[in-house]
mmCIF file of C-alpha atoms in Angstrom:
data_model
loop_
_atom_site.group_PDB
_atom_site.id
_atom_site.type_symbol
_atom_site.label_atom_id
_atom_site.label_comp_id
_atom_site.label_asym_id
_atom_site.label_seq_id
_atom_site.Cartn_x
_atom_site.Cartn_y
_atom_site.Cartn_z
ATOM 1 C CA UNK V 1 66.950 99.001 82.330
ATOM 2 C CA UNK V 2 67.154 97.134 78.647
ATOM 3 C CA UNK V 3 70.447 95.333 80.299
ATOM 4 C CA UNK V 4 68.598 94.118 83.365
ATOM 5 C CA UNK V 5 65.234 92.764 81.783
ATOM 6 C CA UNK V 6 67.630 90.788 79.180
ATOM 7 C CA UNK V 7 69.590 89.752 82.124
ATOM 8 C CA UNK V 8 66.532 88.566 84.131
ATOM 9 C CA UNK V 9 65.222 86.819 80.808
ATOM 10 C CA UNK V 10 68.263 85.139 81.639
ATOM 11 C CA UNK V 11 70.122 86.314 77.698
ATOM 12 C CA UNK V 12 73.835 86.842 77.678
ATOM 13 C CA UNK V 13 75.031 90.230 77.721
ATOM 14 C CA UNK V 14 79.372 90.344 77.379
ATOM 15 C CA UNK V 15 80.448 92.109 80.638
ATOM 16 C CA UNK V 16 77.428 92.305 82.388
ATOM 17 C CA UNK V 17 76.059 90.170 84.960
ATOM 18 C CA UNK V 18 73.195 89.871 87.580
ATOM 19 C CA UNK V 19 74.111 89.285 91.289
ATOM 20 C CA UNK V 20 70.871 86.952 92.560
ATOM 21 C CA UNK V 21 71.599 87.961 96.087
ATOM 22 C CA UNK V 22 71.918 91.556 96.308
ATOM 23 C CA UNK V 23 70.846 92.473 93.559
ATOM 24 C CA UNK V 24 73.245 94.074 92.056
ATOM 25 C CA UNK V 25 74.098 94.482 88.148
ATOM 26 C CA UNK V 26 77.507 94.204 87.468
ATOM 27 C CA UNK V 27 80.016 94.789 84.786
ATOM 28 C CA UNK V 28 83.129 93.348 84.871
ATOM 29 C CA UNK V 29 82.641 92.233 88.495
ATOM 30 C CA UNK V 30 82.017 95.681 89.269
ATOM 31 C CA UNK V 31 78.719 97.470 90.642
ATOM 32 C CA UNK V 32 76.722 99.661 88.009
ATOM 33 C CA UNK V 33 75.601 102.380 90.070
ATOM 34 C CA UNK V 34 72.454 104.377 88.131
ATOM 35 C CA UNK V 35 72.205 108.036 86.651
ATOM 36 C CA UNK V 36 71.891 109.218 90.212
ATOM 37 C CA UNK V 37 74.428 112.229 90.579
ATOM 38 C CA UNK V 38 73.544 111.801 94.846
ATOM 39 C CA UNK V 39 75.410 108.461 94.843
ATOM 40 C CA UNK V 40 77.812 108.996 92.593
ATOM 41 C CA UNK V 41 78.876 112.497 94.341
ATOM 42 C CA UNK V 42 78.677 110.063 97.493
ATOM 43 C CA UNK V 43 80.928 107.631 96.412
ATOM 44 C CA UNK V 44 83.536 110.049 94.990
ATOM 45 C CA UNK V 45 83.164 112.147 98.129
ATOM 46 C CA UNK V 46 84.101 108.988 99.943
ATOM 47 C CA UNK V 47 87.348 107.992 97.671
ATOM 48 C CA UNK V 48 88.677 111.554 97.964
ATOM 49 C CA UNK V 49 87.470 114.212 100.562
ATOM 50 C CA UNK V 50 87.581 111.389 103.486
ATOM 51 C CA UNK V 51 90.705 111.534 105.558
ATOM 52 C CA UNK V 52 91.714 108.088 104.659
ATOM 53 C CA UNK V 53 91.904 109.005 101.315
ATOM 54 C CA UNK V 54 93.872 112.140 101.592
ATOM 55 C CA UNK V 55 92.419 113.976 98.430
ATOM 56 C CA UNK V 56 94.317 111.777 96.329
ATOM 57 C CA UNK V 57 94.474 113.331 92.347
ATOM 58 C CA UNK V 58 92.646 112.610 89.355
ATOM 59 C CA UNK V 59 94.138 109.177 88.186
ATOM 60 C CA UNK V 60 94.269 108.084 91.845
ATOM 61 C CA UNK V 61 90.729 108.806 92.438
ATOM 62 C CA UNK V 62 89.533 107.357 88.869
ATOM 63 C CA UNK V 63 91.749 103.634 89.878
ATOM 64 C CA UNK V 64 90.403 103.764 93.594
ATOM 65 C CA UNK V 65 86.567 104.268 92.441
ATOM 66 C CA UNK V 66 87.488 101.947 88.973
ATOM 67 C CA UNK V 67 88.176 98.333 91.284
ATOM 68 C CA UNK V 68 84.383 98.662 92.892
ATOM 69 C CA UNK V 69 82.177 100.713 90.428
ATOM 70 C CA UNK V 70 81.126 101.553 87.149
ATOM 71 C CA UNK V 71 79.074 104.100 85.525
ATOM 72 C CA UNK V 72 78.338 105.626 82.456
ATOM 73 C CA UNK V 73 80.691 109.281 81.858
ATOM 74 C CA UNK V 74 82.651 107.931 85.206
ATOM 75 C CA UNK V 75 85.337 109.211 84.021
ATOM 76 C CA UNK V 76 84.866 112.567 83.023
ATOM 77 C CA UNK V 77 82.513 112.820 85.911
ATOM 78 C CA UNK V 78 85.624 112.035 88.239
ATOM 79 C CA UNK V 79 87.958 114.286 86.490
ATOM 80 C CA UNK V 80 85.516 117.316 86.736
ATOM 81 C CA UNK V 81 84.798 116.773 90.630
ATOM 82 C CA UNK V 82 88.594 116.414 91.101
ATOM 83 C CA UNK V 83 90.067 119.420 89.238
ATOM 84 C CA UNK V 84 87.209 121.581 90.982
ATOM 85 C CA UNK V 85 88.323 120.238 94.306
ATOM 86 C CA UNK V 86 89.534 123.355 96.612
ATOM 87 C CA UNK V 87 91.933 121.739 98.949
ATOM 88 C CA UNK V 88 93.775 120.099 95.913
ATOM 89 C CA UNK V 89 93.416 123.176 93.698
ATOM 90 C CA UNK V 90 95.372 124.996 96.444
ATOM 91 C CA UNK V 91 98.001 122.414 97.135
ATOM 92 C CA UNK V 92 98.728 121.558 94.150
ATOM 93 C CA UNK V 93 102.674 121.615 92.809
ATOM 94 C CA UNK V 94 103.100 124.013 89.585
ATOM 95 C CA UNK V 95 104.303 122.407 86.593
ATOM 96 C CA UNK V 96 106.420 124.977 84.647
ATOM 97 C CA UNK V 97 108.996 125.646 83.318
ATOM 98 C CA UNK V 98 111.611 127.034 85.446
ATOM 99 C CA UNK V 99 112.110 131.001 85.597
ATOM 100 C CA UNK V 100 115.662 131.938 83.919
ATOM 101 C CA UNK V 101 118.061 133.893 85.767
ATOM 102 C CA UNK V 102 117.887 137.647 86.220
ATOM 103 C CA UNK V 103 119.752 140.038 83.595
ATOM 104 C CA UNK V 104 121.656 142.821 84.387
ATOM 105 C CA UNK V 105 120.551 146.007 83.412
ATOM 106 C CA UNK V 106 122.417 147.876 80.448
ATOM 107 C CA UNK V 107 124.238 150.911 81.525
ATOM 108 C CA UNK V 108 122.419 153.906 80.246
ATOM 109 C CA UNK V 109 124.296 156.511 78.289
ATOM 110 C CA UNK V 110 123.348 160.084 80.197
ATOM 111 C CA UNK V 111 120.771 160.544 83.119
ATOM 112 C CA UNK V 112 117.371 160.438 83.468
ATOM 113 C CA UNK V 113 117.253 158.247 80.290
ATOM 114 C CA UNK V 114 116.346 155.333 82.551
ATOM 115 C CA UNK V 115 113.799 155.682 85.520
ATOM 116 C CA UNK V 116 112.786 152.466 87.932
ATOM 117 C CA UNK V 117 110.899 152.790 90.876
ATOM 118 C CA UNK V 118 109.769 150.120 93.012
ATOM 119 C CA UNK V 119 105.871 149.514 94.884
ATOM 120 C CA UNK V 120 106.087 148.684 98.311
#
């Protein structure tokens, strides 16, 4: 609110700007959306979950969202919504390291000194 009543007092503010028109407050040509979690769920719902998107990760999300909007905590916001996102959550790849190779077992000196079983 201090950032718009400067603005309309027509006092510079670096970044920010006032769109006459539509009334929009910008930053960096970019809309300010408010501390309203509705529309910003909304507008990361739209950038992900929608089909055109195709639930695209974190950083993809963040740059897609980054061109149009801004908000304060955008990007932790965006980070949070992703990495609790189900359908990417489940197809996700693994990043590990590769599983070495099986070892053979030693050969045991009597019987019954070694016992395996397996669980079906």
């Amino acid at each position: 609110m201090e950032i718009l009543k400067q603005l309309e007092r027509c006092e510079s503010i670096s970044d920010y700007s006032l769109e006459p028109q539509a009334k929009l407050l910008l930053f960096t040509d970019r809309v300010v959306i408010p501390r309203n979690e509705e529309i910003q769920l909304n507008i990361i719902q739209n950038h992900h979950d929608s089909t055109l998107a195709g639930n695209p990760g974190q950083e993809k999300t963040l740059k897609l969202i980054n061109r149009d909007f801004y908000w304060a905590g955008m990007n932790q916001f965006i980070k949070e919504y992703v990495s609790s996102c189900h359908k990417c959550s489940r197809n996700k790849n693994i990043h590990h390291k590769k599983f070495g190779l099986l070892r053979p077992l030693e050969i045991q000196s009597g019987p019954w000194i070694s016992l395996s079983m397996d669980f079906i």
